[in-house]
GROMACS .gro file of C-alpha atoms in nm:
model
  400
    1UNK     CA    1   0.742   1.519  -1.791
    2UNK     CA    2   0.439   1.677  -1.972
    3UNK     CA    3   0.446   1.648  -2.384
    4UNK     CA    4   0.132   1.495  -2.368
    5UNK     CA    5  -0.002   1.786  -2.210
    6UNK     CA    6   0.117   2.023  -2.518
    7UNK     CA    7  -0.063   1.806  -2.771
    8UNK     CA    8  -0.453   1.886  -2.567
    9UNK     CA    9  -0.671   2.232  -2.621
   10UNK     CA   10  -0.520   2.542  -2.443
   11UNK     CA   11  -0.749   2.546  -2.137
   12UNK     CA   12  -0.786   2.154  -2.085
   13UNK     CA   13  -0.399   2.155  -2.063
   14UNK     CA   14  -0.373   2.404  -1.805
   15UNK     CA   15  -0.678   2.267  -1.616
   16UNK     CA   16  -0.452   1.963  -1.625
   17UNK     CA   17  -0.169   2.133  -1.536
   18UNK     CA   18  -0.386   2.261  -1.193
   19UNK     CA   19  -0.454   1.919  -1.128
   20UNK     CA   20  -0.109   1.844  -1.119
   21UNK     CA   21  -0.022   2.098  -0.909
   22UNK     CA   22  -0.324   1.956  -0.637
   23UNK     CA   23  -0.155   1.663  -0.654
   24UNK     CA   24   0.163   1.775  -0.583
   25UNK     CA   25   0.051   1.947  -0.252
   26UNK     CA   26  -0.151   1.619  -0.147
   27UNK     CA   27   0.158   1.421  -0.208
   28UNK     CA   28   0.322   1.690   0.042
   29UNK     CA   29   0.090   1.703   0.287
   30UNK     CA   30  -0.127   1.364   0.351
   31UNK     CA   31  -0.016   1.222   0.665
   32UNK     CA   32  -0.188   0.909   0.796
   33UNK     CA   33  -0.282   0.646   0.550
   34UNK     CA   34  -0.573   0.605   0.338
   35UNK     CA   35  -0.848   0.696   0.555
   36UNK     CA   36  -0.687   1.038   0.593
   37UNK     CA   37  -0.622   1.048   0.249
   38UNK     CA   38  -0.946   0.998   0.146
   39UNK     CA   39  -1.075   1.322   0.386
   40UNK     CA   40  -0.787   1.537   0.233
   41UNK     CA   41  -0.940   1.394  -0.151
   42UNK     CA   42  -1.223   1.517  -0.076
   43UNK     CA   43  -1.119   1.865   0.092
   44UNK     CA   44  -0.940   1.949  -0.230
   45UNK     CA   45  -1.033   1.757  -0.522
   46UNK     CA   46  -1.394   1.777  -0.459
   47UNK     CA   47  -1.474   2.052  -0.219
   48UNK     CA   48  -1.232   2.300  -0.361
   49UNK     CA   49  -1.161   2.262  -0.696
   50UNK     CA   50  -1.495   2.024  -0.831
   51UNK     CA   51  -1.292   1.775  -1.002
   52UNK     CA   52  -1.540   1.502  -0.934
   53UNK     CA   53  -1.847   1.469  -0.688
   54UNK     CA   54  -1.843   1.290  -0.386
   55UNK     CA   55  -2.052   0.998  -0.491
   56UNK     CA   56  -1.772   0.933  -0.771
   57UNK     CA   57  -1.462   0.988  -0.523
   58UNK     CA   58  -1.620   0.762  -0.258
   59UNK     CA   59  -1.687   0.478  -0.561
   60UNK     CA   60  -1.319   0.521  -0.731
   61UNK     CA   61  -1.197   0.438  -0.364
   62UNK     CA   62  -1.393   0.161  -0.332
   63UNK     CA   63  -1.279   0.066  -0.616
   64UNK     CA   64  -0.907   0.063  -0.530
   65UNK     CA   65  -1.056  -0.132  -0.184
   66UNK     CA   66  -1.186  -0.459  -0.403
   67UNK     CA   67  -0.861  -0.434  -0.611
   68UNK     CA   68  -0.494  -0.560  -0.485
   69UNK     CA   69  -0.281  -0.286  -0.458
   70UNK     CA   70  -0.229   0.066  -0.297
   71UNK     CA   71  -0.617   0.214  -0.233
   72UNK     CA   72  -0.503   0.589  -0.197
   73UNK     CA   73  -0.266   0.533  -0.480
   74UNK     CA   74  -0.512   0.376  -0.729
   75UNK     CA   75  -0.815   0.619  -0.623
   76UNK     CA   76  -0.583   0.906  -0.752
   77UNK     CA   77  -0.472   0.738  -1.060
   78UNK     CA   78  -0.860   0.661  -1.133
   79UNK     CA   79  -0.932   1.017  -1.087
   80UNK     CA   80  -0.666   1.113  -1.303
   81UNK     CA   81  -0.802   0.866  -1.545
   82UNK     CA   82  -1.196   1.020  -1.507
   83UNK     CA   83  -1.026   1.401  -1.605
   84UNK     CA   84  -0.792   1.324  -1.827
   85UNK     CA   85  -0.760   0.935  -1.971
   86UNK     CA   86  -0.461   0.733  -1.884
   87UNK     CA   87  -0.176   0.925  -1.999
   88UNK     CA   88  -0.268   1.221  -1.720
   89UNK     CA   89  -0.309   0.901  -1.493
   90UNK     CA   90   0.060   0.821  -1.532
   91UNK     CA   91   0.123   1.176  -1.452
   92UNK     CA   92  -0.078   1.167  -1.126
   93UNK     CA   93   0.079   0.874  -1.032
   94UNK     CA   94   0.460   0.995  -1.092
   95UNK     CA   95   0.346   1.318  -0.912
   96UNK     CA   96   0.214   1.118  -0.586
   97UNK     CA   97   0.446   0.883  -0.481
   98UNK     CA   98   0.768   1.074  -0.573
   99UNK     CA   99   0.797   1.261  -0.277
  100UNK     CA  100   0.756   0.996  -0.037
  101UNK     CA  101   0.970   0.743  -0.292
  102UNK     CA  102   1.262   1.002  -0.256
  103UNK     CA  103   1.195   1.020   0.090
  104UNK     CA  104   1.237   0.688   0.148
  105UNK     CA  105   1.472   0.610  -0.018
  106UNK     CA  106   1.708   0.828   0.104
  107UNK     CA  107   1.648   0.699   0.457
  108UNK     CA  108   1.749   0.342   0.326
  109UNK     CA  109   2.070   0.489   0.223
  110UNK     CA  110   2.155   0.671   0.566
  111UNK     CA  111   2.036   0.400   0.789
  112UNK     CA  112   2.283   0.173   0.528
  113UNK     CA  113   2.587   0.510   0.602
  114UNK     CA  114   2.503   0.494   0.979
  115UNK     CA  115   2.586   0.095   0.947
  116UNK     CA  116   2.847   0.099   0.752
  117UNK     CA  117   3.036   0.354   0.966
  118UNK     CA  118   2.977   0.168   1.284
  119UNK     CA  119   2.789   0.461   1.416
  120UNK     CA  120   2.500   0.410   1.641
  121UNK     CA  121   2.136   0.377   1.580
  122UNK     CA  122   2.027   0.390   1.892
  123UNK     CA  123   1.828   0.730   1.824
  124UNK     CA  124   1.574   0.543   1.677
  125UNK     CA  125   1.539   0.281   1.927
  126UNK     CA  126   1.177   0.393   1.994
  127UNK     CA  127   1.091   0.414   1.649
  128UNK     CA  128   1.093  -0.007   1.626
  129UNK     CA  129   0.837  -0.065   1.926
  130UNK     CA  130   0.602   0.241   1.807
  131UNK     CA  131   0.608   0.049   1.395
  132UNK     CA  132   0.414  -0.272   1.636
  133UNK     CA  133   0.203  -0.048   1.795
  134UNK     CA  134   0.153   0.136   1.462
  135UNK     CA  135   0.035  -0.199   1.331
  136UNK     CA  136  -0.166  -0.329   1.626
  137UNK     CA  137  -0.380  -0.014   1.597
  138UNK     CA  138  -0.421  -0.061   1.202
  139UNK     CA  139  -0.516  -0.439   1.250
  140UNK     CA  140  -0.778  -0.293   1.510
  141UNK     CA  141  -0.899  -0.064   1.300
  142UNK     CA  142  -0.949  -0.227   1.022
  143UNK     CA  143  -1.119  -0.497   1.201
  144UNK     CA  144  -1.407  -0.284   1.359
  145UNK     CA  145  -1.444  -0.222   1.003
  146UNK     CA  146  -1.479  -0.584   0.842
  147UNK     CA  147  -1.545  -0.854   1.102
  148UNK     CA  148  -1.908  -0.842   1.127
  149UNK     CA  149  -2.004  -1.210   1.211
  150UNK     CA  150  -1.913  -1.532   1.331
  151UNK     CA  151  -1.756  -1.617   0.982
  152UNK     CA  152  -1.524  -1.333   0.922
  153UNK     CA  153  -1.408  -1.333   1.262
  154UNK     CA  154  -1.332  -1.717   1.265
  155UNK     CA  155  -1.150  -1.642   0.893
  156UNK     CA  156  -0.944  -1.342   1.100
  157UNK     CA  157  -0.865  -1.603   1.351
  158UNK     CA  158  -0.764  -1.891   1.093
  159UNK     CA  159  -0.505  -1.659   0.944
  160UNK     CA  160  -0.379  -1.533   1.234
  161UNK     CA  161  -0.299  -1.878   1.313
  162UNK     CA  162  -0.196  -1.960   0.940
  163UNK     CA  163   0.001  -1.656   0.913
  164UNK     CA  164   0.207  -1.647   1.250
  165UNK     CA  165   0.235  -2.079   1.213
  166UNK     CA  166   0.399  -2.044   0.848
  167UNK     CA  167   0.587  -1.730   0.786
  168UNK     CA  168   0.661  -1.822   0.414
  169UNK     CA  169   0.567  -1.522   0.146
  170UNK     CA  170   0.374  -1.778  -0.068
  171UNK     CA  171   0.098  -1.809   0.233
  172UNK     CA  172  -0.008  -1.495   0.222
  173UNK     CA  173  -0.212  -1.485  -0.098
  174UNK     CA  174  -0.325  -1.834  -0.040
  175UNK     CA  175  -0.487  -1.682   0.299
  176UNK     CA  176  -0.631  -1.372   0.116
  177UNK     CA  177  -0.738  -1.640  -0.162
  178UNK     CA  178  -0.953  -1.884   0.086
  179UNK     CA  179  -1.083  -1.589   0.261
  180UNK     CA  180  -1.258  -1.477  -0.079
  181UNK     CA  181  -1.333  -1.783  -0.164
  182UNK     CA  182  -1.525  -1.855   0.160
  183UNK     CA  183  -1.744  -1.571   0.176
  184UNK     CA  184  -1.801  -1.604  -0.220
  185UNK     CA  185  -2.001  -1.895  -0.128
  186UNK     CA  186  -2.266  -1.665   0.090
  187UNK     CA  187  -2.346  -1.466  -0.243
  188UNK     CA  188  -2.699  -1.507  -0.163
  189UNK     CA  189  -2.716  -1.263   0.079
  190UNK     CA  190  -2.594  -1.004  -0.116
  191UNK     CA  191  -2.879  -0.774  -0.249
  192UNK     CA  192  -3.004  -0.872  -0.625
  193UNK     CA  193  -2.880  -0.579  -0.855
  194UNK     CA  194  -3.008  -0.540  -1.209
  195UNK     CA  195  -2.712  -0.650  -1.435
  196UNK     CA  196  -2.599  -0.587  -1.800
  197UNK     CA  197  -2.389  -0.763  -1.995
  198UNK     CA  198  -1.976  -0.698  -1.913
  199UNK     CA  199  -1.798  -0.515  -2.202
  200UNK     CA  200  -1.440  -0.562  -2.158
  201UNK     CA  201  -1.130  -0.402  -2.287
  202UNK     CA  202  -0.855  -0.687  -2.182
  203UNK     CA  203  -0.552  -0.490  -2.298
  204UNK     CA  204  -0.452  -0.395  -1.942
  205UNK     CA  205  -0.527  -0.726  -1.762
  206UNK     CA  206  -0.297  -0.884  -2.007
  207UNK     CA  207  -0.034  -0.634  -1.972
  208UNK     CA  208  -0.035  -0.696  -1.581
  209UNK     CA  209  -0.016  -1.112  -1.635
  210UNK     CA  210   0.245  -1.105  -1.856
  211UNK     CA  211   0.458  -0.868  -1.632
  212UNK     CA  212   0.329  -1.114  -1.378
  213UNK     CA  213   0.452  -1.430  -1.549
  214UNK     CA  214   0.726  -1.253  -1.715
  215UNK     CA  215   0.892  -1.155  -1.420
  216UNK     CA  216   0.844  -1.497  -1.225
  217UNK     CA  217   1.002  -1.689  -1.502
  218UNK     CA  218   1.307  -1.442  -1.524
  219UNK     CA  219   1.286  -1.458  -1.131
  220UNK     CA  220   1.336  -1.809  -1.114
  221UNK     CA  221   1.565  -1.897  -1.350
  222UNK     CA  222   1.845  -1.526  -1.292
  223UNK     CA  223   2.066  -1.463  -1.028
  224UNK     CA  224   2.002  -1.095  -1.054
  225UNK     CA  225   1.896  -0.930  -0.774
  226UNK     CA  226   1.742  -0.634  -0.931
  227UNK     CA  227   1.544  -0.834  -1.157
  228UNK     CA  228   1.455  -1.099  -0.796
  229UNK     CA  229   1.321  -0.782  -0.681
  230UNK     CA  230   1.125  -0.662  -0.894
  231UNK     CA  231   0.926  -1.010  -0.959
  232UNK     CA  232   0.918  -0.995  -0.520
  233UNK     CA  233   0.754  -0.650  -0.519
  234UNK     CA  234   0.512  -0.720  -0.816
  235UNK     CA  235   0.374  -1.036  -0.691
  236UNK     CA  236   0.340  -0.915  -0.350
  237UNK     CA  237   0.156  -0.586  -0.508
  238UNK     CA  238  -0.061  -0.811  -0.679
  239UNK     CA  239  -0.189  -0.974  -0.433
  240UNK     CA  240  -0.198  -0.746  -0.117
  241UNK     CA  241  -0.581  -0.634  -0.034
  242UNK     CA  242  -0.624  -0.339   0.217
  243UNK     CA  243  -0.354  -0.084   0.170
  244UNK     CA  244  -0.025  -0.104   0.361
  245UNK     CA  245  -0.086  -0.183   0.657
  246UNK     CA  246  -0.176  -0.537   0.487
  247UNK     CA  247   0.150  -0.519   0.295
  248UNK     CA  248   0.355  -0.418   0.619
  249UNK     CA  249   0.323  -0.837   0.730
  250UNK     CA  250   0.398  -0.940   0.343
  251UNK     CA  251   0.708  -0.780   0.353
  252UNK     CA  252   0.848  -0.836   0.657
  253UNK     CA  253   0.765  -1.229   0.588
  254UNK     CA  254   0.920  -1.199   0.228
  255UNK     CA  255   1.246  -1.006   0.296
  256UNK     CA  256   1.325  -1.039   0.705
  257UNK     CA  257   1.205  -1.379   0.805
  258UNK     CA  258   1.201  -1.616   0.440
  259UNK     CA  259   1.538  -1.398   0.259
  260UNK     CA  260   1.688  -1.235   0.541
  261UNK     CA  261   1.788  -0.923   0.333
  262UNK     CA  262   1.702  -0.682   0.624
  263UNK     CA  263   1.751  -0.701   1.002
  264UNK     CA  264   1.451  -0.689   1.230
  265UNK     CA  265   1.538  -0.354   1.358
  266UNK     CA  266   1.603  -0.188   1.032
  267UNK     CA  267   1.247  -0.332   0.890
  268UNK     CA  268   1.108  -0.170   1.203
  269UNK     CA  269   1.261   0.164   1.156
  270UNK     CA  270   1.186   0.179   0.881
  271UNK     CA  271   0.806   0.083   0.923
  272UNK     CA  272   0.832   0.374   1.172
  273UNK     CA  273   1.004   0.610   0.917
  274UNK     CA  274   0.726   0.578   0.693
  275UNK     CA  275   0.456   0.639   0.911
  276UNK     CA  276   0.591   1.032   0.909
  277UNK     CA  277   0.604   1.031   0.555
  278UNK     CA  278   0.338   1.217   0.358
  279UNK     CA  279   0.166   1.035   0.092
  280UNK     CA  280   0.207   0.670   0.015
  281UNK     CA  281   0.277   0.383   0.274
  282UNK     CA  282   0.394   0.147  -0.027
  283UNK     CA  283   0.672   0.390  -0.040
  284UNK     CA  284   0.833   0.184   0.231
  285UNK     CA  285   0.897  -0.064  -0.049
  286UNK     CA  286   1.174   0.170  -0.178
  287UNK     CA  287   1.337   0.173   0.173
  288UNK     CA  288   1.354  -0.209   0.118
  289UNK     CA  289   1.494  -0.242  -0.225
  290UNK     CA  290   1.785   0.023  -0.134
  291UNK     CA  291   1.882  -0.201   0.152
  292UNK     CA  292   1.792  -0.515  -0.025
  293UNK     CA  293   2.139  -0.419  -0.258
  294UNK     CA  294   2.295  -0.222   0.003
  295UNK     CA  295   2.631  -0.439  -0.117
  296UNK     CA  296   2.635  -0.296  -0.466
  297UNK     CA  297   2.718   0.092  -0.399
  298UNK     CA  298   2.526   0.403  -0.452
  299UNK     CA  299   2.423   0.301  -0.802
  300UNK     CA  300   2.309  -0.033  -0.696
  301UNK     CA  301   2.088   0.121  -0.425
  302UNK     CA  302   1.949   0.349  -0.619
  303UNK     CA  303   1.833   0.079  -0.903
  304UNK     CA  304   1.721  -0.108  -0.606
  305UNK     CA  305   1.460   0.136  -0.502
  306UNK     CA  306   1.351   0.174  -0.840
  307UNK     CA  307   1.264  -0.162  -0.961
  308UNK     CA  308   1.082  -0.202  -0.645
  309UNK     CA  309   0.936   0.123  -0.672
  310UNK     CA  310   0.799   0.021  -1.000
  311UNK     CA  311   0.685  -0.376  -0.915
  312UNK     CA  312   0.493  -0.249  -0.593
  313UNK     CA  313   0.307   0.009  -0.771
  314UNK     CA  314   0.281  -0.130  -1.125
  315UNK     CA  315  -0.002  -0.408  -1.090
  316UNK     CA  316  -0.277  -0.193  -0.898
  317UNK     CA  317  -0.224   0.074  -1.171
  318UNK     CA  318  -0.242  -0.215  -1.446
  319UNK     CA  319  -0.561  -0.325  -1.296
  320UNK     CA  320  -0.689  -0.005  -1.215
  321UNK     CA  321  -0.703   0.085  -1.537
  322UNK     CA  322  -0.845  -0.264  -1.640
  323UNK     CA  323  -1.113  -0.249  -1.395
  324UNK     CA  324  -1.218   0.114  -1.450
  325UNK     CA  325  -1.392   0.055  -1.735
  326UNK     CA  326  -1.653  -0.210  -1.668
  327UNK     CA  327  -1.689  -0.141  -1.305
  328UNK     CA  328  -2.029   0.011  -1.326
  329UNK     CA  329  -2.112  -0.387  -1.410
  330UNK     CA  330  -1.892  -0.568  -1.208
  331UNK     CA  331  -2.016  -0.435  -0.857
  332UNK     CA  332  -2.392  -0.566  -0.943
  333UNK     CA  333  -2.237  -0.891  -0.930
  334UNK     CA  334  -2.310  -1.050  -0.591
  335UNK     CA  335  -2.018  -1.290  -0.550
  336UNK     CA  336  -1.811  -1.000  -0.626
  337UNK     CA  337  -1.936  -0.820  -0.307
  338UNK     CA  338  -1.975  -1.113  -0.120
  339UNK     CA  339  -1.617  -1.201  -0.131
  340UNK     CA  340  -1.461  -0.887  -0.007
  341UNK     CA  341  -1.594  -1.012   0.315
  342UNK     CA  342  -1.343  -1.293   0.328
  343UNK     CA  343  -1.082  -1.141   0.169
  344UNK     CA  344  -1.072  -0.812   0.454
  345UNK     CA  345  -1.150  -1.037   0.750
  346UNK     CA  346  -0.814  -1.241   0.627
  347UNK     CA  347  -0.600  -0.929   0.551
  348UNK     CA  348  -0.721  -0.839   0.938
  349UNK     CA  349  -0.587  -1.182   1.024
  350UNK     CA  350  -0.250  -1.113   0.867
  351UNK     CA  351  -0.151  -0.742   1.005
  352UNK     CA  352  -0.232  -0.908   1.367
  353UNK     CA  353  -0.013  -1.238   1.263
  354UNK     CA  354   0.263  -0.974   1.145
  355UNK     CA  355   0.213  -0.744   1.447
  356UNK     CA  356   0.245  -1.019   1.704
  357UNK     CA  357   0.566  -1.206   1.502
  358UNK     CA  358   0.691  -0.827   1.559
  359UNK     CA  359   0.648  -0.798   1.955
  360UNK     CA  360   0.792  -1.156   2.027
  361UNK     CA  361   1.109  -1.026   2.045
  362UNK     CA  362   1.059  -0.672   2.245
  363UNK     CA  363   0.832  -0.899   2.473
  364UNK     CA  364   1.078  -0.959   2.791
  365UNK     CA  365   1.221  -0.606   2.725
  366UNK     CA  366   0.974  -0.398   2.928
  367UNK     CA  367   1.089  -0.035   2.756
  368UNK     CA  368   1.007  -0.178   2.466
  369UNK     CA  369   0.665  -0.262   2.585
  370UNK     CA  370   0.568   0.024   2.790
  371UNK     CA  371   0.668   0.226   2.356
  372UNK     CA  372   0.418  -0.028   2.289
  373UNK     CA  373   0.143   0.005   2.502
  374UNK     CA  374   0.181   0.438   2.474
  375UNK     CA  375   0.203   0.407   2.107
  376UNK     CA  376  -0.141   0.220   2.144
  377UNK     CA  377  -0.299   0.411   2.390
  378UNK     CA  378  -0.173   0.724   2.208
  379UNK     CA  379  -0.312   0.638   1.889
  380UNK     CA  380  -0.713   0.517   2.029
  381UNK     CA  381  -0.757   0.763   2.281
  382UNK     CA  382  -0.618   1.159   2.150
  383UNK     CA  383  -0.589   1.306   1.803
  384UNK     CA  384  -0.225   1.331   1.738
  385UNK     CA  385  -0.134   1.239   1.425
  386UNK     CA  386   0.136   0.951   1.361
  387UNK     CA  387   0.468   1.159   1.201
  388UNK     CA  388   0.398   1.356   1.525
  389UNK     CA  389   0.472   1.052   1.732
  390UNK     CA  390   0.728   0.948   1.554
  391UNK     CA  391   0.915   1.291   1.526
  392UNK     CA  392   0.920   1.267   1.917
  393UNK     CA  393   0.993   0.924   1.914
  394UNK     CA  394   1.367   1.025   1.729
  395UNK     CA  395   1.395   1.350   1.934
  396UNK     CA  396   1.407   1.138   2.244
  397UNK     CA  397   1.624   0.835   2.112
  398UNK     CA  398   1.872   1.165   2.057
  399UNK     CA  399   1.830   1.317   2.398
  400UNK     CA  400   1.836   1.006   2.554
   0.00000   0.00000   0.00000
């Protein structure tokens, strides 16, 4: 996994080789989604070992915030980037979501063996009503952090409405697209920054749009399922703003309600799976692709998981790496900042749209509400983390 390693000077490759090994143990250990992940960044890549300062870790995330895709996953690509140029990047990123891929994955492939043998899931019958409340308390969250006005709120509210109104896939970037449009149009407001001309390298940009149209034409005109995923994953990676819990509502409108390719209650677990999985939450992708072929054997699983591993991941790497290198310019733009107003207040708007299309069902089943309601209450008001929650959550499905 490391011949580009052997080919750098003798104490840059093992400095390298550390890194790696950091990464390894964050992959291991970060529990909680990208606000964690960020405090656990810091701990050990700047804190400990000095990688980077603080200034530059808290700009590389914000960084991953204004682009589509995975914000803990692309803020520890760009740092493998800033140390070592985009081949160690690569690296970091193999090293980070592997654990959690495997993870996942595997748990696609015993819920599938549980099904397939007719044997019960009712262990994890608490894990489906603690994934809403996982996502109620996200959408909360999130919103304390964006709606700031009378304009992002009523943008919130419109796709909401929008979202919960039309559950198609093809909405969702069309909300996140009007949101950033709308707030564009306020640029004015944004303080004046002294600007320099953009120098851009377009290599990457061009390598992500022609995956992009690439895999849409292929999707649309094969009957191949593996290659249907792929083009699902990578267009809904490239156009998912705010980190997973965002993504959580893209999926479940792509594969449960438009494709039907997993149950309600199997999206839910696994939603709930993932929340007591250390590092990534796109990882939950792989959970879907190995179910998404569940009909095509062990082998067919596992190249399910993969080419969705690879199209959820691949475009906020791609544009990570495009973006990287003229960012010091871009941000001084003021319609740039401007529009990440919109575009968070309608990501808000869709993890509440997905969150309540998720309770409808479990709404006249009061267990199912009283999960709920703990889950919430749980998760506001004491400091115990989320795979806690859920590891209690199965204990008591098998006691019960």
């Amino acid at each position: 996994m490391l011949p580009y390693l052997s080919t750098v000077q003798p104490v840059r490759r093992i400095r390298y080789i550390i890194f790696l090994k950091d990464v390894l143990i964050l992959a291991l250990t970060t529990f909680g989604g990208p606000q964690v992940h960020l405090a656990m960044f810091y701990e050990r890549l700047v804190q400990k070992r000095r990688y980077l300062t603080e200034d530059e870790l808290l700009e590389l995330n914000a960084l991953g915030q204004v682009l589509p895709g995975p914000t803990s996953t692309q803020t520890i690509t760009a740092i493998g980037f800033k140390i070592g140029g985009p081949n160690l990047a690569y690296i970091t990123l193999l090293v980070w979501i592997l654990p959690a891929v495997c993870i996942m994955t595997a748990a696609g492939m015993g819920i599938y063996y549980l099904e397939k043998h007719h044997l019960s899931l009712q262990f994890a019958r608490f894990i489906q009503p603690m994934a809403v409340g996982f996502m109620v308390v996200a959408g909360y969250r999130i919103g304390q952090k964006v709606i700031k006005n009378q304009v992002s709120l009523a943008l919130a509210l419109i796709a909401v409405v929008v979202a919960y109104l039309f559950r198609s896939p093809f909405m969702t970037p069309i909300v996140i697209a009007v949101g950033g449009l709308t707030t564009a149009l306020t640029y004015e407001k944004q303080k004046r920054m002294e600007k320099k001309p953009l120098r851009v390298q377009w290599s990457n940009f061009f390598l992500w749009l022609g995956v992009f149209v690439g895999a849409a034409t292929l999707g649309a005109y094969t009957q191949s399922l593996p290659v249907r995923l792929f083009e699902n994953f990578y267009r809904n990676g490239s156009f998912v703003f705010g980190g997973g819990q965002v993504l959580t509502p893209m999926l479940y409108n792509e594969f449960v309600a438009f494709k039907h390719y997993l149950s309600r209650e199997e999206f839910l677990s696994g939603l709930g799976l993932v929340q007591a999985v250390p590092g990534p939450v796109f990882a939950f992708a792989s959970y879907i692709g190995v179910l998404s072929m569940r009909d095509s054997g062990m082998h067919g699983q596992l190249w399910g998981s993969l080419v969705s591993t690879a199209g959820i991941f691949l475009p906020g790497t791609f544009l990570i790496f495009f973006v990287y290198r003229f960012w010091e310019q871009l941000k001084r733009y003021r319609v740039v900042r401007a529009s990440l107003e919109g575009i968070n207040a309608a990501s808000t708007g869709l993890t509440a749209a997905a969150a309540l299309a998720l309770f409808e069902p479990m709404a006249t089943h009061w267990p199912s509400v009283v999960v709920v309601v703990s889950t919430i209450a749980v998760l506001l008001y004491t400091k115990i983390p989320p795979y806690v929650l859920i590891l209690v959550g199965l204990l008591t499905g098998v006691i019960l």
